């Protein structure tokens, strides 16, 4: 399938792959869009970590999100890095990225560990300090059997920003 190119609105600019990856790495959450019950769209906010061209997520062992993934593996994931309303200009200064791809549940223990480590490195490493490795090992041991990881292998990635943010 060919993915649509971003329509270049008069106020927007497309972003490079490197800049899109930077936004994915910088943002703390996004919205995962799946095909849900009775083919209704199901969009759910989730935390994420990127490793190469793969986004990793974690989840409970069951629920709407996992049922949707099992029903249809196509998904998109959107993050908004900047959304600054400029009322006097009737506009916003924005920066956002959308990834499209296939979502699968991680079955391999080695990859599950990689996913959980990537998530912890992104969200927890700075706040824990010197005891990080020991604390991470303990947390993974404690939650391993109650935690599931899944991934979105990125097939297409695009980003857009307002011209006022070009180079920011």
mmCIF file of the C-alpha atoms, coordinates in Angstrom:
data_MODEL
# 
_entry.id   MODEL 
# 
loop_
_atom_site.group_PDB 
_atom_site.id 
_atom_site.type_symbol 
_atom_site.label_atom_id 
_atom_site.label_alt_id 
_atom_site.label_comp_id 
_atom_site.label_asym_id 
_atom_site.label_entity_id 
_atom_site.label_seq_id 
_atom_site.pdbx_PDB_ins_code 
_atom_site.Cartn_x 
_atom_site.Cartn_y 
_atom_site.Cartn_z 
_atom_site.occupancy 
_atom_site.B_iso_or_equiv 
_atom_site.pdbx_formal_charge 
_atom_site.auth_seq_id 
_atom_site.auth_comp_id 
_atom_site.auth_asym_id 
_atom_site.auth_atom_id 
_atom_site.pdbx_PDB_model_num 
ATOM 1   C CA . UNK A 1 1   ? 0.000   0.000   0.000  1.00 0.00 ? 1   UNK A CA 1 
ATOM 2   C CA . UNK A 1 2   ? 1.167   3.485   -0.775 1.00 0.00 ? 2   UNK A CA 1 
ATOM 3   C CA . UNK A 1 3   ? 0.712   5.924   2.073  1.00 0.00 ? 3   UNK A CA 1 
ATOM 4   C CA . UNK A 1 4   ? -0.524  9.412   1.348  1.00 0.00 ? 4   UNK A CA 1 
ATOM 5   C CA . UNK A 1 5   ? 1.967   12.212  1.436  1.00 0.00 ? 5   UNK A CA 1 
ATOM 6   C CA . UNK A 1 6   ? 1.245   15.077  3.797  1.00 0.00 ? 6   UNK A CA 1 
ATOM 7   C CA . UNK A 1 7   ? -0.766  17.776  2.162  1.00 0.00 ? 7   UNK A CA 1 
ATOM 8   C CA . UNK A 1 8   ? 1.344   20.900  2.387  1.00 0.00 ? 8   UNK A CA 1 
ATOM 9   C CA . UNK A 1 9   ? -1.003  23.456  3.822  1.00 0.00 ? 9   UNK A CA 1 
ATOM 10  C CA . UNK A 1 10  ? 0.017   27.074  3.417  1.00 0.00 ? 10  UNK A CA 1 
ATOM 11  C CA . UNK A 1 11  ? 1.193   27.176  7.027  1.00 0.00 ? 11  UNK A CA 1 
ATOM 12  C CA . UNK A 1 12  ? 2.755   23.725  7.382  1.00 0.00 ? 12  UNK A CA 1 
ATOM 13  C CA . UNK A 1 13  ? 6.035   22.040  6.537  1.00 0.00 ? 13  UNK A CA 1 
ATOM 14  C CA . UNK A 1 14  ? 6.934   18.373  6.406  1.00 0.00 ? 14  UNK A CA 1 
ATOM 15  C CA . UNK A 1 15  ? 9.591   17.001  8.748  1.00 0.00 ? 15  UNK A CA 1 
ATOM 16  C CA . UNK A 1 16  ? 12.618  14.817  7.979  1.00 0.00 ? 16  UNK A CA 1 
ATOM 17  C CA . UNK A 1 17  ? 12.777  11.206  9.148  1.00 0.00 ? 17  UNK A CA 1 
ATOM 18  C CA . UNK A 1 18  ? 15.421  12.219  11.708 1.00 0.00 ? 18  UNK A CA 1 
ATOM 19  C CA . UNK A 1 19  ? 13.176  14.978  13.088 1.00 0.00 ? 19  UNK A CA 1 
ATOM 20  C CA . UNK A 1 20  ? 10.183  12.609  13.213 1.00 0.00 ? 20  UNK A CA 1 
ATOM 21  C CA . UNK A 1 21  ? 12.231  10.084  15.192 1.00 0.00 ? 21  UNK A CA 1 
ATOM 22  C CA . UNK A 1 22  ? 13.364  12.874  17.515 1.00 0.00 ? 22  UNK A CA 1 
ATOM 23  C CA . UNK A 1 23  ? 9.753   13.775  18.253 1.00 0.00 ? 23  UNK A CA 1 
ATOM 24  C CA . UNK A 1 24  ? 8.886   10.128  18.952 1.00 0.00 ? 24  UNK A CA 1 
ATOM 25  C CA . UNK A 1 25  ? 11.856  9.893   21.307 1.00 0.00 ? 25  UNK A CA 1 
ATOM 26  C CA . UNK A 1 26  ? 11.038  13.172  23.077 1.00 0.00 ? 26  UNK A CA 1 
ATOM 27  C CA . UNK A 1 27  ? 7.293   12.794  23.629 1.00 0.00 ? 27  UNK A CA 1 
ATOM 28  C CA . UNK A 1 28  ? 5.962   10.875  26.615 1.00 0.00 ? 28  UNK A CA 1 
ATOM 29  C CA . UNK A 1 29  ? 2.722   9.544   25.159 1.00 0.00 ? 29  UNK A CA 1 
ATOM 30  C CA . UNK A 1 30  ? 0.665   9.277   22.026 1.00 0.00 ? 30  UNK A CA 1 
ATOM 31  C CA . UNK A 1 31  ? -2.604  7.897   20.745 1.00 0.00 ? 31  UNK A CA 1 
ATOM 32  C CA . UNK A 1 32  ? -2.693  4.416   19.252 1.00 0.00 ? 32  UNK A CA 1 
ATOM 33  C CA . UNK A 1 33  ? -5.521  4.001   16.743 1.00 0.00 ? 33  UNK A CA 1 
ATOM 34  C CA . UNK A 1 34  ? -6.866  0.505   16.111 1.00 0.00 ? 34  UNK A CA 1 
ATOM 35  C CA . UNK A 1 35  ? -9.915  -1.131  14.579 1.00 0.00 ? 35  UNK A CA 1 
ATOM 36  C CA . UNK A 1 36  ? -12.111 -1.912  17.577 1.00 0.00 ? 36  UNK A CA 1 
ATOM 37  C CA . UNK A 1 37  ? -15.367 -3.682  18.320 1.00 0.00 ? 37  UNK A CA 1 
ATOM 38  C CA . UNK A 1 38  ? -17.876 -3.782  15.439 1.00 0.00 ? 38  UNK A CA 1 
ATOM 39  C CA . UNK A 1 39  ? -15.216 -2.059  13.301 1.00 0.00 ? 39  UNK A CA 1 
ATOM 40  C CA . UNK A 1 40  ? -15.493 1.207   15.226 1.00 0.00 ? 40  UNK A CA 1 
ATOM 41  C CA . UNK A 1 41  ? -12.225 3.117   15.534 1.00 0.00 ? 41  UNK A CA 1 
ATOM 42  C CA . UNK A 1 42  ? -10.581 2.636   18.921 1.00 0.00 ? 42  UNK A CA 1 
ATOM 43  C CA . UNK A 1 43  ? -7.991  5.235   19.903 1.00 0.00 ? 43  UNK A CA 1 
ATOM 44  C CA . UNK A 1 44  ? -6.200  4.885   23.214 1.00 0.00 ? 44  UNK A CA 1 
ATOM 45  C CA . UNK A 1 45  ? -3.446  6.991   24.816 1.00 0.00 ? 45  UNK A CA 1 
ATOM 46  C CA . UNK A 1 46  ? -0.311  4.954   25.564 1.00 0.00 ? 46  UNK A CA 1 
ATOM 47  C CA . UNK A 1 47  ? 3.325   5.396   26.561 1.00 0.00 ? 47  UNK A CA 1 
ATOM 48  C CA . UNK A 1 48  ? 5.906   4.318   24.015 1.00 0.00 ? 48  UNK A CA 1 
ATOM 49  C CA . UNK A 1 49  ? 9.595   3.781   23.361 1.00 0.00 ? 49  UNK A CA 1 
ATOM 50  C CA . UNK A 1 50  ? 11.278  3.643   19.957 1.00 0.00 ? 50  UNK A CA 1 
ATOM 51  C CA . UNK A 1 51  ? 14.023  1.181   19.054 1.00 0.00 ? 51  UNK A CA 1 
ATOM 52  C CA . UNK A 1 52  ? 15.018  1.723   15.425 1.00 0.00 ? 52  UNK A CA 1 
ATOM 53  C CA . UNK A 1 53  ? 11.893  1.507   13.267 1.00 0.00 ? 53  UNK A CA 1 
ATOM 54  C CA . UNK A 1 54  ? 9.844   -0.173  16.007 1.00 0.00 ? 54  UNK A CA 1 
ATOM 55  C CA . UNK A 1 55  ? 7.653   1.375   18.690 1.00 0.00 ? 55  UNK A CA 1 
ATOM 56  C CA . UNK A 1 56  ? 7.200   -0.651  21.864 1.00 0.00 ? 56  UNK A CA 1 
ATOM 57  C CA . UNK A 1 57  ? 4.286   -0.490  24.301 1.00 0.00 ? 57  UNK A CA 1 
ATOM 58  C CA . UNK A 1 58  ? 3.219   -2.407  27.402 1.00 0.00 ? 58  UNK A CA 1 
ATOM 59  C CA . UNK A 1 59  ? -0.191  -3.580  28.486 1.00 0.00 ? 59  UNK A CA 1 
ATOM 60  C CA . UNK A 1 60  ? -2.183  -5.778  30.803 1.00 0.00 ? 60  UNK A CA 1 
ATOM 61  C CA . UNK A 1 61  ? -2.711  -9.325  29.599 1.00 0.00 ? 61  UNK A CA 1 
ATOM 62  C CA . UNK A 1 62  ? -6.242  -8.696  28.305 1.00 0.00 ? 62  UNK A CA 1 
ATOM 63  C CA . UNK A 1 63  ? -8.570  -5.907  27.298 1.00 0.00 ? 63  UNK A CA 1 
ATOM 64  C CA . UNK A 1 64  ? -10.072 -3.932  24.434 1.00 0.00 ? 64  UNK A CA 1 
ATOM 65  C CA . UNK A 1 65  ? -6.691  -2.902  23.017 1.00 0.00 ? 65  UNK A CA 1 
ATOM 66  C CA . UNK A 1 66  ? -5.439  -6.483  22.753 1.00 0.00 ? 66  UNK A CA 1 
ATOM 67  C CA . UNK A 1 67  ? -8.725  -7.722  21.308 1.00 0.00 ? 67  UNK A CA 1 
ATOM 68  C CA . UNK A 1 68  ? -8.445  -5.016  18.630 1.00 0.00 ? 68  UNK A CA 1 
ATOM 69  C CA . UNK A 1 69  ? -4.832  -5.994  17.827 1.00 0.00 ? 69  UNK A CA 1 
ATOM 70  C CA . UNK A 1 70  ? -5.852  -9.638  17.424 1.00 0.00 ? 70  UNK A CA 1 
ATOM 71  C CA . UNK A 1 71  ? -8.745  -8.588  15.153 1.00 0.00 ? 71  UNK A CA 1 
ATOM 72  C CA . UNK A 1 72  ? -6.697  -6.356  12.830 1.00 0.00 ? 72  UNK A CA 1 
ATOM 73  C CA . UNK A 1 73  ? -2.968  -5.705  12.919 1.00 0.00 ? 73  UNK A CA 1 
ATOM 74  C CA . UNK A 1 74  ? -3.036  -2.381  11.041 1.00 0.00 ? 74  UNK A CA 1 
ATOM 75  C CA . UNK A 1 75  ? -2.599  0.673   13.254 1.00 0.00 ? 75  UNK A CA 1 
ATOM 76  C CA . UNK A 1 76  ? -1.477  4.251   13.435 1.00 0.00 ? 76  UNK A CA 1 
ATOM 77  C CA . UNK A 1 77  ? 0.168   6.093   16.302 1.00 0.00 ? 77  UNK A CA 1 
ATOM 78  C CA . UNK A 1 78  ? 0.098   9.870   16.677 1.00 0.00 ? 78  UNK A CA 1 
ATOM 79  C CA . UNK A 1 79  ? 2.106   12.135  18.973 1.00 0.00 ? 79  UNK A CA 1 
ATOM 80  C CA . UNK A 1 80  ? 1.818   15.896  19.409 1.00 0.00 ? 80  UNK A CA 1 
ATOM 81  C CA . UNK A 1 81  ? 5.019   17.598  20.480 1.00 0.00 ? 81  UNK A CA 1 
ATOM 82  C CA . UNK A 1 82  ? 3.887   21.225  20.278 1.00 0.00 ? 82  UNK A CA 1 
ATOM 83  C CA . UNK A 1 83  ? 0.425   22.777  20.280 1.00 0.00 ? 83  UNK A CA 1 
ATOM 84  C CA . UNK A 1 84  ? 0.707   26.460  21.069 1.00 0.00 ? 84  UNK A CA 1 
ATOM 85  C CA . UNK A 1 85  ? -2.516  28.395  20.504 1.00 0.00 ? 85  UNK A CA 1 
ATOM 86  C CA . UNK A 1 86  ? -1.997  31.908  19.103 1.00 0.00 ? 86  UNK A CA 1 
ATOM 87  C CA . UNK A 1 87  ? -5.453  33.465  19.598 1.00 0.00 ? 87  UNK A CA 1 
ATOM 88  C CA . UNK A 1 88  ? -4.667  36.857  18.081 1.00 0.00 ? 88  UNK A CA 1 
ATOM 89  C CA . UNK A 1 89  ? -3.651  35.117  14.836 1.00 0.00 ? 89  UNK A CA 1 
ATOM 90  C CA . UNK A 1 90  ? -6.503  32.556  14.892 1.00 0.00 ? 90  UNK A CA 1 
ATOM 91  C CA . UNK A 1 91  ? -3.984  29.726  14.589 1.00 0.00 ? 91  UNK A CA 1 
ATOM 92  C CA . UNK A 1 92  ? -1.701  27.317  16.407 1.00 0.00 ? 92  UNK A CA 1 
ATOM 93  C CA . UNK A 1 93  ? 2.001   26.605  16.189 1.00 0.00 ? 93  UNK A CA 1 
ATOM 94  C CA . UNK A 1 94  ? 2.198   22.818  16.023 1.00 0.00 ? 94  UNK A CA 1 
ATOM 95  C CA . UNK A 1 95  ? 4.522   19.866  15.608 1.00 0.00 ? 95  UNK A CA 1 
ATOM 96  C CA . UNK A 1 96  ? 3.193   16.313  15.312 1.00 0.00 ? 96  UNK A CA 1 
ATOM 97  C CA . UNK A 1 97  ? 4.169   12.904  13.971 1.00 0.00 ? 97  UNK A CA 1 
ATOM 98  C CA . UNK A 1 98  ? 2.103   9.950   12.769 1.00 0.00 ? 98  UNK A CA 1 
ATOM 99  C CA . UNK A 1 99  ? 3.456   6.418   12.361 1.00 0.00 ? 99  UNK A CA 1 
ATOM 100 C CA . UNK A 1 100 ? 1.628   3.696   10.450 1.00 0.00 ? 100 UNK A CA 1 
ATOM 101 C CA . UNK A 1 101 ? 2.387   0.012   10.560 1.00 0.00 ? 101 UNK A CA 1 
ATOM 102 C CA . UNK A 1 102 ? 1.520   -3.436  11.806 1.00 0.00 ? 102 UNK A CA 1 
ATOM 103 C CA . UNK A 1 103 ? 1.023   -4.195  15.486 1.00 0.00 ? 103 UNK A CA 1 
ATOM 104 C CA . UNK A 1 104 ? 1.983   -7.544  16.958 1.00 0.00 ? 104 UNK A CA 1 
ATOM 105 C CA . UNK A 1 105 ? 2.170   -8.969  20.427 1.00 0.00 ? 105 UNK A CA 1 
ATOM 106 C CA . UNK A 1 106 ? 5.755   -9.692  21.460 1.00 0.00 ? 106 UNK A CA 1 
ATOM 107 C CA . UNK A 1 107 ? 6.031   -13.435 22.121 1.00 0.00 ? 107 UNK A CA 1 
ATOM 108 C CA . UNK A 1 108 ? 9.815   -13.752 22.471 1.00 0.00 ? 108 UNK A CA 1 
ATOM 109 C CA . UNK A 1 109 ? 11.128  -13.263 26.033 1.00 0.00 ? 109 UNK A CA 1 
ATOM 110 C CA . UNK A 1 110 ? 14.338  -11.609 24.826 1.00 0.00 ? 110 UNK A CA 1 
ATOM 111 C CA . UNK A 1 111 ? 12.396  -9.037  22.803 1.00 0.00 ? 111 UNK A CA 1 
ATOM 112 C CA . UNK A 1 112 ? 9.945   -8.519  25.685 1.00 0.00 ? 112 UNK A CA 1 
ATOM 113 C CA . UNK A 1 113 ? 12.900  -7.716  27.939 1.00 0.00 ? 113 UNK A CA 1 
ATOM 114 C CA . UNK A 1 114 ? 14.264  -5.336  25.287 1.00 0.00 ? 114 UNK A CA 1 
ATOM 115 C CA . UNK A 1 115 ? 10.879  -3.582  25.115 1.00 0.00 ? 115 UNK A CA 1 
ATOM 116 C CA . UNK A 1 116 ? 10.513  -3.235  28.881 1.00 0.00 ? 116 UNK A CA 1 
ATOM 117 C CA . UNK A 1 117 ? 14.092  -2.003  29.193 1.00 0.00 ? 117 UNK A CA 1 
ATOM 118 C CA . UNK A 1 118 ? 13.574  0.585   26.438 1.00 0.00 ? 118 UNK A CA 1 
ATOM 119 C CA . UNK A 1 119 ? 10.405  1.830   28.142 1.00 0.00 ? 119 UNK A CA 1 
ATOM 120 C CA . UNK A 1 120 ? 12.111  2.008   31.537 1.00 0.00 ? 120 UNK A CA 1 
ATOM 121 C CA . UNK A 1 121 ? 15.174  3.733   30.079 1.00 0.00 ? 121 UNK A CA 1 
ATOM 122 C CA . UNK A 1 122 ? 12.961  6.396   28.532 1.00 0.00 ? 122 UNK A CA 1 
ATOM 123 C CA . UNK A 1 123 ? 10.708  7.058   31.515 1.00 0.00 ? 123 UNK A CA 1 
ATOM 124 C CA . UNK A 1 124 ? 12.584  6.032   34.674 1.00 0.00 ? 124 UNK A CA 1 
ATOM 125 C CA . UNK A 1 125 ? 16.379  6.058   34.306 1.00 0.00 ? 125 UNK A CA 1 
ATOM 126 C CA . UNK A 1 126 ? 16.897  9.770   35.040 1.00 0.00 ? 126 UNK A CA 1 
ATOM 127 C CA . UNK A 1 127 ? 14.661  9.745   38.109 1.00 0.00 ? 127 UNK A CA 1 
ATOM 128 C CA . UNK A 1 128 ? 16.184  6.715   39.832 1.00 0.00 ? 128 UNK A CA 1 
ATOM 129 C CA . UNK A 1 129 ? 19.894  7.417   39.585 1.00 0.00 ? 129 UNK A CA 1 
ATOM 130 C CA . UNK A 1 130 ? 22.680  5.041   40.660 1.00 0.00 ? 130 UNK A CA 1 
ATOM 131 C CA . UNK A 1 131 ? 20.349  2.213   41.745 1.00 0.00 ? 131 UNK A CA 1 
ATOM 132 C CA . UNK A 1 132 ? 18.575  2.142   38.363 1.00 0.00 ? 132 UNK A CA 1 
ATOM 133 C CA . UNK A 1 133 ? 19.832  -1.266  37.136 1.00 0.00 ? 133 UNK A CA 1 
ATOM 134 C CA . UNK A 1 134 ? 18.973  -3.042  40.363 1.00 0.00 ? 134 UNK A CA 1 
ATOM 135 C CA . UNK A 1 135 ? 15.582  -1.325  40.613 1.00 0.00 ? 135 UNK A CA 1 
ATOM 136 C CA . UNK A 1 136 ? 14.787  -2.155  36.973 1.00 0.00 ? 136 UNK A CA 1 
ATOM 137 C CA . UNK A 1 137 ? 15.647  -5.826  37.436 1.00 0.00 ? 137 UNK A CA 1 
ATOM 138 C CA . UNK A 1 138 ? 13.438  -6.021  40.535 1.00 0.00 ? 138 UNK A CA 1 
ATOM 139 C CA . UNK A 1 139 ? 10.505  -4.318  38.798 1.00 0.00 ? 139 UNK A CA 1 
ATOM 140 C CA . UNK A 1 140 ? 10.747  -6.553  35.730 1.00 0.00 ? 140 UNK A CA 1 
ATOM 141 C CA . UNK A 1 141 ? 10.918  -9.668  37.917 1.00 0.00 ? 141 UNK A CA 1 
ATOM 142 C CA . UNK A 1 142 ? 7.878   -8.497  39.899 1.00 0.00 ? 142 UNK A CA 1 
ATOM 143 C CA . UNK A 1 143 ? 5.678   -7.592  36.917 1.00 0.00 ? 143 UNK A CA 1 
ATOM 144 C CA . UNK A 1 144 ? 6.892   -10.018 34.212 1.00 0.00 ? 144 UNK A CA 1 
ATOM 145 C CA . UNK A 1 145 ? 3.969   -12.456 34.308 1.00 0.00 ? 145 UNK A CA 1 
ATOM 146 C CA . UNK A 1 146 ? 1.308   -9.734  34.541 1.00 0.00 ? 146 UNK A CA 1 
ATOM 147 C CA . UNK A 1 147 ? 2.745   -7.579  31.755 1.00 0.00 ? 147 UNK A CA 1 
ATOM 148 C CA . UNK A 1 148 ? 2.455   -7.966  28.015 1.00 0.00 ? 148 UNK A CA 1 
ATOM 149 C CA . UNK A 1 149 ? 4.424   -6.021  25.430 1.00 0.00 ? 149 UNK A CA 1 
ATOM 150 C CA . UNK A 1 150 ? 3.446   -5.285  21.884 1.00 0.00 ? 150 UNK A CA 1 
ATOM 151 C CA . UNK A 1 151 ? 5.055   -3.407  19.047 1.00 0.00 ? 151 UNK A CA 1 
ATOM 152 C CA . UNK A 1 152 ? 4.289   -1.358  15.992 1.00 0.00 ? 152 UNK A CA 1 
ATOM 153 C CA . UNK A 1 153 ? 6.743   -1.984  13.164 1.00 0.00 ? 153 UNK A CA 1 
ATOM 154 C CA . UNK A 1 154 ? 6.765   1.360   11.370 1.00 0.00 ? 154 UNK A CA 1 
ATOM 155 C CA . UNK A 1 155 ? 5.966   1.124   7.666  1.00 0.00 ? 155 UNK A CA 1 
ATOM 156 C CA . UNK A 1 156 ? 5.479   4.851   7.119  1.00 0.00 ? 156 UNK A CA 1 
ATOM 157 C CA . UNK A 1 157 ? 6.335   7.866   9.251  1.00 0.00 ? 157 UNK A CA 1 
ATOM 158 C CA . UNK A 1 158 ? 5.422   11.470  8.633  1.00 0.00 ? 158 UNK A CA 1 
ATOM 159 C CA . UNK A 1 159 ? 5.587   14.671  10.577 1.00 0.00 ? 159 UNK A CA 1 
ATOM 160 C CA . UNK A 1 160 ? 4.338   18.170  10.105 1.00 0.00 ? 160 UNK A CA 1 
ATOM 161 C CA . UNK A 1 161 ? 5.084   21.465  11.783 1.00 0.00 ? 161 UNK A CA 1 
ATOM 162 C CA . UNK A 1 162 ? 3.924   25.019  11.391 1.00 0.00 ? 162 UNK A CA 1 
ATOM 163 C CA . UNK A 1 163 ? 6.308   27.290  9.498  1.00 0.00 ? 163 UNK A CA 1 
ATOM 164 C CA . UNK A 1 164 ? 6.903   29.294  12.678 1.00 0.00 ? 164 UNK A CA 1 
ATOM 165 C CA . UNK A 1 165 ? 8.601   26.243  14.231 1.00 0.00 ? 165 UNK A CA 1 
ATOM 166 C CA . UNK A 1 166 ? 10.828  25.380  11.261 1.00 0.00 ? 166 UNK A CA 1 
ATOM 167 C CA . UNK A 1 167 ? 14.299  24.767  12.655 1.00 0.00 ? 167 UNK A CA 1 
ATOM 168 C CA . UNK A 1 168 ? 13.069  24.549  16.265 1.00 0.00 ? 168 UNK A CA 1 
# 
